[in-house]
Amino acid sequence: GINLQAVVTDGSGNLSLQNKVSNLGTSSLNQIAVFSGSTGQIIKNCSGTVSNTGRLTVNSLTSSGLKYPTSDGTPGQFMFTDGSTNLGFGNFPSFGINKMLGDVHTIKNTNLNIGDHIEFDTRIYDNTTSIVLDITTPYTNLSNVPSIGRIFLAKNLEYLMTATVQEHDKTGLLELQWYDSNNSVLIGRSVINDTSVNDDVFTVIAKYTAPIFDTRVELRIINVTPNFNSYTKVFLEIEQLTFTSVSVPPFYFQQNRLLADKYLINVINLNIGDHLVYDELLFTNNSNMTLDMITPYTNLVNVDSIGRIYLKKGKYYYLTGIIQEHDKSGILELQWYDSDNNLPIGNSVVNDTVNDDVFSIKCLHHNTSFDIRVELRIVNVTPIFVSYTKVFLEIEQL
């Protein structure tokens, strides 16, 4: 044979000369040996080591397509995935919501014409750069420029915008609607104040998906009478509903919610045992809660009907219904109901036929053993009650 060859056996009594496997050479203690080359005849060391107690140390670790971290995180961190097979450590998830709160803190008696907007002048809270209220730029109603009262929204994200007008001059009419002032686009539906009551609080709610470019929105005056002369205490809340990979941390626990409303006037199905219906689904991010908006109306129990909400079993739900406008000549009493089992949930609430234009029904429900449907049911009503509208629905899975 040649130099360094060895005599080997094939296990059947036959001997031959073969190249022998090379020694480890410059191997360090505990390093892992691997074959080198295509022949499998040379062994060399690698950077991975195994301690005498079996602890593995490597620069990278891939198993079943997942890439694991090679060093520990800091105390209190948890392991997360980026959705691209990479695992790592991060801070404990935030349970908050990206939102901005503001209001009108002083009485406003100027810029009250059609095409003007509400001058939000106080920033109460914000925890995101995706929503920014302008409270410093001088007022203007020109489009596509900054102005006090306008709100910056980051592109390609979905937002829920809510403004509640708590005090205003009640001698004149005021109609408001959300508006994209950069792109001159009306958003959602308009809401008009009620001049016939003493304490009129009204809310303007809309969902909006910002376009491919950053934009600004405002609460625009789209109709007003000359005798309307002031407003104040307008509360603003804008919440970011969706996220991009840039705007959300690796782990973010968003609230599981369903939001809907009723803006068209409803004048039918107003008897005891009927339930409220909704004509617009604003937002949903969880299949455990589903609003029926297509099945023909019925007040029969344990069947589908428009206005009923499917809730999956084994969850806690917080149910909220807010009635913003209704006929004030008659009594309307509402209560949440399990329509499958015909059982009341929580307590009933009665409207105020004198002054109060807004009333709400809230309760907590633990859906235990079976999937069910719930509804906001009329449990008492007088014959002279004729209509309701502007009903806001929110169901949150806890």
Short mmCIF file of C-alpha atoms in Angstrom, two decimals:
data_model
loop_
_atom_site.label_atom_id
_atom_site.label_comp_id
_atom_site.label_asym_id
_atom_site.label_seq_id
_atom_site.Cartn_x
_atom_site.Cartn_y
_atom_site.Cartn_z
CA GLY A 1 0.00 0.00 0.00
CA ILE A 2 0.91 3.66 0.32
CA ASN A 3 2.10 5.65 3.29
CA LEU A 4 -0.38 5.93 6.21
CA GLN A 5 -2.80 3.32 4.80
CA ALA A 6 -4.18 0.73 7.20
CA VAL A 7 -5.32 -2.88 7.00
CA VAL A 8 -9.10 -3.06 7.42
CA THR A 9 -11.65 -5.88 7.34
CA ASP A 10 -14.99 -5.97 5.61
CA GLY A 11 -16.40 -8.22 8.35
CA SER A 12 -16.44 -11.28 6.05
CA GLY A 13 -12.84 -12.38 6.48
CA ASN A 14 -11.48 -10.19 3.70
CA LEU A 15 -8.61 -7.78 4.47
CA SER A 16 -7.60 -4.76 2.37
CA LEU A 17 -5.54 -1.61 2.53
CA GLN A 18 -7.55 1.62 3.06
CA ASN A 19 -6.80 5.27 3.86
CA LYS A 20 -7.19 5.71 7.60
CA VAL A 21 -9.28 8.46 9.24
CA SER A 22 -7.14 11.43 10.26
CA ASN A 23 -6.68 12.44 13.88
CA LEU A 24 -8.42 15.53 15.33
CA GLY A 25 -5.28 17.62 15.11
CA THR A 26 -5.81 20.91 16.96
CA SER A 27 -9.06 19.92 18.68
CA SER A 28 -10.00 21.74 21.89
CA LEU A 29 -11.57 20.01 24.87
CA ASN A 30 -15.29 19.20 24.42
CA GLN A 31 -15.44 20.41 20.81
CA ILE A 32 -17.77 18.47 18.50
CA ALA A 33 -16.14 16.46 15.71
CA VAL A 34 -17.59 16.60 12.20
CA PHE A 35 -16.64 14.95 8.91
CA SER A 36 -14.81 17.13 6.41
CA GLY A 37 -14.94 16.79 2.65
CA SER A 38 -17.07 14.60 0.43
CA THR A 39 -15.33 11.30 1.21
CA GLY A 40 -16.20 11.24 4.92
CA GLN A 41 -12.68 10.14 5.68
CA ILE A 42 -11.39 13.23 7.51
CA ILE A 43 -12.66 14.42 10.90
CA LYS A 44 -12.18 17.99 12.10
CA ASN A 45 -13.44 20.04 15.03
CA CYS A 46 -16.21 22.68 14.87
CA SER A 47 -17.14 25.68 17.03
CA GLY A 48 -19.89 23.79 18.86
CA THR A 49 -19.05 22.22 22.21
CA VAL A 50 -20.68 19.78 24.58
CA SER A 51 -19.81 20.05 28.25
CA ASN A 52 -19.19 17.01 30.44
CA THR A 53 -22.71 17.51 31.82
CA GLY A 54 -24.26 17.52 28.35
CA ARG A 55 -24.75 21.26 27.89
CA LEU A 56 -24.62 22.30 24.24
CA THR A 57 -22.98 25.59 23.19
CA VAL A 58 -23.39 26.72 19.56
CA ASN A 59 -23.45 29.98 17.61
CA SER A 60 -26.84 29.11 16.04
CA LEU A 61 -29.36 26.33 16.52
CA THR A 62 -31.96 25.26 13.96
CA SER A 63 -34.57 22.59 14.70
CA SER A 64 -37.69 21.84 12.66
CA GLY A 65 -37.13 25.05 10.75
CA LEU A 66 -36.93 27.22 13.90
CA LYS A 67 -33.83 29.22 14.80
CA TYR A 68 -33.29 29.41 18.55
CA PRO A 69 -31.41 32.11 20.48
CA THR A 70 -27.90 31.22 21.62
CA SER A 71 -27.79 33.48 24.67
CA ASP A 72 -30.18 34.19 27.52
CA GLY A 73 -32.38 37.26 27.76
CA THR A 74 -32.70 39.60 30.74
CA PRO A 75 -34.78 38.70 33.84
CA GLY A 76 -38.51 38.81 33.19
CA GLN A 77 -38.28 38.57 29.40
CA PHE A 78 -40.13 35.92 27.41
CA MET A 79 -39.46 34.04 24.18
CA PHE A 80 -41.21 35.25 21.00
CA THR A 81 -41.22 34.51 17.28
CA ASP A 82 -41.00 37.07 14.49
CA GLY A 83 -43.13 34.85 12.25
CA SER A 84 -40.10 34.09 10.05
CA THR A 85 -38.73 31.09 12.04
CA ASN A 86 -36.55 33.29 14.28
CA LEU A 87 -37.04 32.94 18.04
CA GLY A 88 -35.76 35.49 20.53
CA PHE A 89 -36.35 37.15 23.89
CA GLY A 90 -38.46 40.25 24.47
CA ASN A 91 -40.10 42.29 27.21
CA PHE A 92 -43.39 41.21 28.76
CA PRO A 93 -46.26 42.05 26.37
CA SER A 94 -48.16 45.31 26.63
CA PHE A 95 -51.86 44.98 27.30
CA GLY A 96 -52.55 48.58 26.40
CA ILE A 97 -54.07 50.00 23.23
CA ASN A 98 -52.49 52.53 20.93
CA LYS A 99 -54.73 55.55 21.41
CA MET A 100 -54.90 59.31 21.81
CA LEU A 101 -57.27 61.27 24.05
CA GLY A 102 -58.02 64.96 23.79
CA ASP A 103 -60.76 67.53 24.33
CA VAL A 104 -61.98 71.07 23.90
CA HIS A 105 -61.17 72.70 27.21
CA THR A 106 -62.37 76.25 26.56
CA ILE A 107 -65.55 77.74 25.08
CA LYS A 108 -65.30 78.12 21.30
CA ASN A 109 -67.43 80.83 19.68
CA THR A 110 -65.52 81.42 16.43
CA ASN A 111 -64.98 79.38 13.26
CA LEU A 112 -68.54 78.06 13.35
CA ASN A 113 -69.32 78.01 9.63
CA ILE A 114 -69.85 75.10 7.26
CA GLY A 115 -66.39 73.77 6.37
CA ASP A 116 -64.84 74.69 9.72
CA HIS A 117 -63.81 72.03 12.21
CA ILE A 118 -63.84 71.47 15.96
CA GLU A 119 -60.80 73.00 17.64
CA PHE A 120 -59.55 70.31 20.00
CA ASP A 121 -57.09 72.26 22.15
CA THR A 122 -55.94 69.82 24.86
CA ARG A 123 -54.00 66.59 24.53
CA ILE A 124 -54.93 64.41 27.52
CA TYR A 125 -53.04 61.22 26.70
CA ASP A 126 -51.24 59.44 23.90
CA ASN A 127 -48.94 56.42 23.70
CA THR A 128 -48.19 56.22 19.99
CA THR A 129 -46.71 58.33 17.21
CA SER A 130 -49.32 56.94 14.80
CA ILE A 131 -51.95 59.38 16.19
CA VAL A 132 -50.96 62.98 16.94
CA LEU A 133 -53.33 65.84 17.85
CA ASP A 134 -52.25 69.30 16.66
CA ILE A 135 -52.81 71.83 19.46
CA THR A 136 -50.24 74.48 18.44
CA THR A 137 -50.67 75.39 14.76
CA PRO A 138 -52.86 78.46 14.12
CA TYR A 139 -56.39 77.63 12.98
CA THR A 140 -57.19 77.27 9.28
CA ASN A 141 -59.87 75.47 7.30
CA LEU A 142 -57.65 75.14 4.23
CA SER A 143 -57.13 71.52 3.19
CA ASN A 144 -53.91 69.50 3.28
CA VAL A 145 -52.17 71.72 5.84
CA PRO A 146 -51.71 71.56 9.63
CA SER A 147 -54.23 73.25 11.91
CA ILE A 148 -55.15 73.17 15.57
CA GLY A 149 -57.79 70.48 16.09
CA ARG A 150 -56.63 68.27 13.24
CA ILE A 151 -55.23 64.81 13.98
CA PHE A 152 -52.31 63.18 12.17
CA LEU A 153 -52.88 59.50 11.28
CA ALA A 154 -50.10 57.21 10.08
CA LYS A 155 -50.69 55.54 6.71
CA ASN A 156 -52.21 52.11 6.05
CA LEU A 157 -53.65 51.66 9.54
CA GLU A 158 -57.23 51.32 10.73
CA TYR A 159 -58.62 53.67 13.38
CA LEU A 160 -61.77 54.10 15.47
CA MET A 161 -62.56 57.79 15.92
CA THR A 162 -64.98 58.95 18.62
CA ALA A 163 -65.98 62.48 19.58
CA THR A 164 -68.56 63.24 22.27
CA VAL A 165 -70.02 66.74 22.33
CA GLN A 166 -70.98 67.37 25.95
CA GLU A 167 -71.93 71.05 25.96
CA HIS A 168 -73.09 73.36 23.19
CA ASP A 169 -75.52 76.14 22.36
CA LYS A 170 -78.93 74.49 22.01
CA THR A 171 -80.70 77.30 20.21
CA GLY A 172 -79.26 76.34 16.82
CA LEU A 173 -78.53 73.25 14.76
CA LEU A 174 -75.04 71.72 14.55
CA GLU A 175 -74.21 68.77 12.28
CA LEU A 176 -70.78 67.14 12.51
CA GLN A 177 -68.94 64.45 10.55
CA TRP A 178 -65.41 63.03 10.50
CA TYR A 179 -63.38 64.27 7.53
CA ASP A 180 -60.01 63.53 5.92
CA SER A 181 -58.75 67.10 5.48
CA ASN A 182 -55.75 66.06 3.36
CA ASN A 183 -57.80 64.18 0.78
CA SER A 184 -61.16 66.01 1.17
CA VAL A 185 -63.09 62.83 2.01
CA LEU A 186 -66.06 62.55 4.38
CA ILE A 187 -65.79 59.60 6.79
CA GLY A 188 -68.68 57.65 8.29
CA ARG A 189 -72.00 59.38 8.89
CA SER A 190 -72.97 62.79 10.17
CA VAL A 191 -74.66 63.41 13.51
CA ILE A 192 -76.97 66.34 14.34
CA ASN A 193 -77.52 67.80 17.79
CA ASP A 194 -80.98 67.68 19.32
CA THR A 195 -82.17 71.22 20.04
CA SER A 196 -85.39 70.05 21.73
CA VAL A 197 -83.81 68.91 25.01
CA ASN A 198 -81.99 70.70 27.80
CA ASP A 199 -79.00 68.40 28.20
CA ASP A 200 -78.11 67.09 24.76
CA VAL A 201 -74.98 64.96 24.57
CA PHE A 202 -74.22 63.44 21.18
CA THR A 203 -71.41 61.28 19.83
CA VAL A 204 -69.83 61.03 16.38
CA ILE A 205 -68.21 57.63 15.75
CA ALA A 206 -66.47 56.39 12.60
CA LYS A 207 -63.96 53.76 11.54
CA TYR A 208 -61.34 54.86 9.04
CA THR A 209 -58.50 53.16 7.18
CA ALA A 210 -55.83 55.71 6.42
CA PRO A 211 -54.65 55.74 2.77
CA ILE A 212 -51.18 54.77 1.53
CA PHE A 213 -49.85 58.13 2.71
CA ASP A 214 -49.98 59.74 6.17
CA THR A 215 -52.98 62.02 6.48
CA ARG A 216 -54.89 64.36 8.81
CA VAL A 217 -58.50 64.09 9.95
CA GLU A 218 -60.85 66.55 11.60
CA LEU A 219 -64.36 66.73 13.06
CA ARG A 220 -65.96 68.95 10.44
CA ILE A 221 -69.03 71.17 10.63
CA ILE A 222 -71.11 70.17 7.59
CA ASN A 223 -74.27 72.05 8.57
CA VAL A 224 -75.00 74.82 11.08
CA THR A 225 -77.64 77.49 11.56
CA PRO A 226 -76.70 81.17 12.09
CA ASN A 227 -78.08 81.17 15.66
CA PHE A 228 -75.63 78.46 16.81
CA ASN A 229 -72.93 80.37 18.69
CA SER A 230 -70.68 78.13 20.88
CA TYR A 231 -69.50 74.71 22.00
CA THR A 232 -67.19 73.32 24.68
CA LYS A 233 -66.30 70.08 26.49
CA VAL A 234 -65.92 67.97 23.38
CA PHE A 235 -64.14 64.73 24.28
CA LEU A 236 -61.92 63.06 21.65
CA GLU A 237 -60.70 59.46 21.49
CA ILE A 238 -58.89 57.90 18.54
CA GLU A 239 -57.81 54.28 18.81
CA GLN A 240 -55.54 52.36 16.46
CA LEU A 241 -57.27 49.10 15.52
CA THR A 242 -54.69 47.43 13.27
CA PHE A 243 -50.92 47.27 13.13
CA THR A 244 -48.03 46.79 10.76
CA SER A 245 -44.75 45.03 11.49
CA VAL A 246 -43.24 48.48 12.11
CA SER A 247 -45.92 49.79 14.47
CA VAL A 248 -46.32 46.78 16.76
CA PRO A 249 -43.79 45.09 19.05
CA PRO A 250 -43.01 41.38 18.52
CA PHE A 251 -45.78 40.48 20.95
CA TYR A 252 -48.83 42.69 21.41
CA PHE A 253 -52.07 41.54 23.04
CA GLN A 254 -54.83 43.60 21.45
CA GLN A 255 -58.30 43.56 22.95
CA ASN A 256 -60.66 41.12 21.29
CA ARG A 257 -63.66 43.26 20.37
CA LEU A 258 -66.65 43.64 18.13
CA LEU A 259 -67.92 47.16 17.35
CA ALA A 260 -71.10 48.05 15.45
CA ASP A 261 -73.70 50.78 15.27
CA LYS A 262 -77.19 51.69 14.10
CA TYR A 263 -77.42 55.04 12.31
CA LEU A 264 -80.58 54.61 10.26
CA ILE A 265 -83.82 55.40 12.07
CA ASN A 266 -85.64 52.26 13.19
CA VAL A 267 -89.44 52.49 13.46
CA ILE A 268 -90.41 48.78 13.42
CA ASN A 269 -90.08 45.83 15.83
CA LEU A 270 -90.64 48.03 18.88
CA ASN A 271 -92.72 45.68 21.03
CA ILE A 272 -91.86 43.85 24.24
CA GLY A 273 -89.71 40.84 23.29
CA ASP A 274 -88.21 42.50 20.21
CA HIS A 275 -84.51 43.36 20.07
CA LEU A 276 -82.34 46.13 18.64
CA VAL A 277 -80.67 45.77 15.24
CA TYR A 278 -77.48 47.28 13.77
CA ASP A 279 -76.70 48.34 10.22
CA GLU A 280 -72.92 48.83 10.25
CA LEU A 281 -70.11 46.59 11.48
CA LEU A 282 -67.28 48.92 12.51
CA PHE A 283 -64.64 46.43 13.61
CA THR A 284 -64.08 42.83 14.64
CA ASN A 285 -60.87 40.91 15.27
CA ASN A 286 -62.06 37.66 16.84
CA SER A 287 -64.21 34.83 15.49
CA ASN A 288 -65.52 34.12 19.02
CA MET A 289 -67.92 37.06 18.52
CA THR A 290 -70.02 37.36 15.35
CA LEU A 291 -72.75 39.91 14.62
CA ASP A 292 -75.63 38.70 12.44
CA MET A 293 -76.41 41.40 9.88
CA ILE A 294 -78.00 39.31 7.10
CA THR A 295 -80.60 36.92 8.57
CA PRO A 296 -84.19 38.25 8.34
CA TYR A 297 -85.48 39.66 11.61
CA THR A 298 -87.33 37.45 14.08
CA ASN A 299 -87.98 37.59 17.80
CA LEU A 300 -88.30 33.80 18.06
CA VAL A 301 -85.74 32.37 20.49
CA ASN A 302 -82.89 29.96 19.70
CA VAL A 303 -82.63 30.94 16.01
CA ASP A 304 -80.54 33.35 13.96
CA SER A 305 -81.74 36.93 13.50
CA ILE A 306 -80.25 40.22 12.41
CA GLY A 307 -79.05 42.08 15.51
CA ARG A 308 -78.13 38.98 17.50
CA ILE A 309 -74.52 38.29 18.41
CA TYR A 310 -72.97 34.83 18.50
CA LEU A 311 -70.68 34.21 21.49
CA LYS A 312 -68.41 31.18 21.71
CA LYS A 313 -68.48 29.08 24.89
CA GLY A 314 -65.92 29.16 27.70
CA LYS A 315 -65.24 32.92 27.56
CA TYR A 316 -66.02 36.06 29.56
CA TYR A 317 -67.66 38.90 27.61
CA TYR A 318 -68.34 42.53 28.50
CA LEU A 319 -71.51 43.68 26.71
CA THR A 320 -72.19 47.38 26.05
CA GLY A 321 -75.06 49.08 24.23
CA ILE A 322 -75.28 52.88 24.03
CA ILE A 323 -78.50 54.49 22.79
CA GLN A 324 -77.70 57.99 21.57
CA GLU A 325 -81.04 59.06 20.12
CA HIS A 326 -84.56 57.84 20.68
CA ASP A 327 -88.13 59.02 20.82
CA LYS A 328 -88.51 60.79 24.18
CA SER A 329 -92.28 60.76 24.34
CA GLY A 330 -92.43 57.16 25.50
CA ILE A 331 -90.63 54.71 27.79
CA LEU A 332 -88.03 52.27 26.43
CA GLU A 333 -86.54 49.68 28.79
CA LEU A 334 -83.72 47.47 27.52
CA GLN A 335 -81.84 44.45 28.88
CA TRP A 336 -79.21 42.06 27.55
CA TYR A 337 -80.63 38.59 26.90
CA ASP A 338 -79.41 35.09 26.12
CA SER A 339 -81.77 34.58 23.19
CA ASP A 340 -80.99 30.88 22.84
CA ASN A 341 -82.13 30.06 26.37
CA ASN A 342 -84.43 33.10 26.78
CA LEU A 343 -82.60 34.21 29.93
CA PRO A 344 -81.89 37.81 31.07
CA ILE A 345 -78.29 38.96 31.53
CA GLY A 346 -77.55 41.71 34.05
CA ASN A 347 -80.05 44.46 34.87
CA SER A 348 -82.42 46.44 32.67
CA VAL A 349 -82.06 50.18 31.99
CA VAL A 350 -84.91 52.65 31.27
CA ASN A 351 -84.57 55.79 29.16
CA ASP A 352 -85.12 59.25 30.62
CA THR A 353 -88.07 60.80 28.79
CA VAL A 354 -87.32 64.32 30.04
CA ASN A 355 -83.71 65.43 29.69
CA ASP A 356 -81.28 62.61 29.03
CA ASP A 357 -80.72 61.83 25.37
CA VAL A 358 -78.10 59.09 25.88
CA PHE A 359 -78.34 55.96 28.01
CA SER A 360 -76.23 52.81 28.13
CA ILE A 361 -76.66 49.15 29.12
CA LYS A 362 -73.54 47.33 30.30
CA CYS A 363 -73.03 43.90 31.84
CA LEU A 364 -70.52 41.07 32.23
CA HIS A 365 -71.43 37.60 30.97
CA HIS A 366 -69.58 34.30 31.38
CA ASN A 367 -70.57 31.97 28.59
CA THR A 368 -69.82 28.57 30.11
CA SER A 369 -70.87 25.33 28.44
CA PHE A 370 -72.46 26.13 25.06
CA ASP A 371 -72.17 28.64 22.24
CA ILE A 372 -75.07 31.10 22.44
CA ARG A 373 -76.60 34.16 20.81
CA VAL A 374 -77.25 37.35 22.77
CA GLU A 375 -79.40 40.39 22.00
CA LEU A 376 -80.30 43.78 23.44
CA ARG A 377 -83.98 43.12 24.16
CA ILE A 378 -86.92 45.46 24.72
CA VAL A 379 -88.38 44.38 28.08
CA ASN A 380 -90.78 47.30 28.45
CA VAL A 381 -92.10 49.94 26.07
CA THR A 382 -95.09 52.28 25.89
CA PRO A 383 -97.25 52.43 22.73
CA ILE A 384 -96.27 56.04 22.07
CA PHE A 385 -92.57 55.13 21.69
CA VAL A 386 -91.95 55.26 17.93
CA SER A 387 -88.23 55.15 17.00
CA TYR A 388 -84.56 54.84 17.91
CA THR A 389 -81.29 55.50 16.08
CA LYS A 390 -77.56 56.00 16.66
CA VAL A 391 -77.08 52.89 18.76
CA PHE A 392 -73.48 51.92 19.44
CA LEU A 393 -72.58 48.30 20.23
CA GLU A 394 -69.35 47.05 21.80
CA ILE A 395 -68.63 43.49 22.92
CA GLU A 396 -65.26 42.74 24.43
CA GLN A 397 -63.89 39.28 25.12
CA LEU A 398 -62.11 39.31 28.47
#
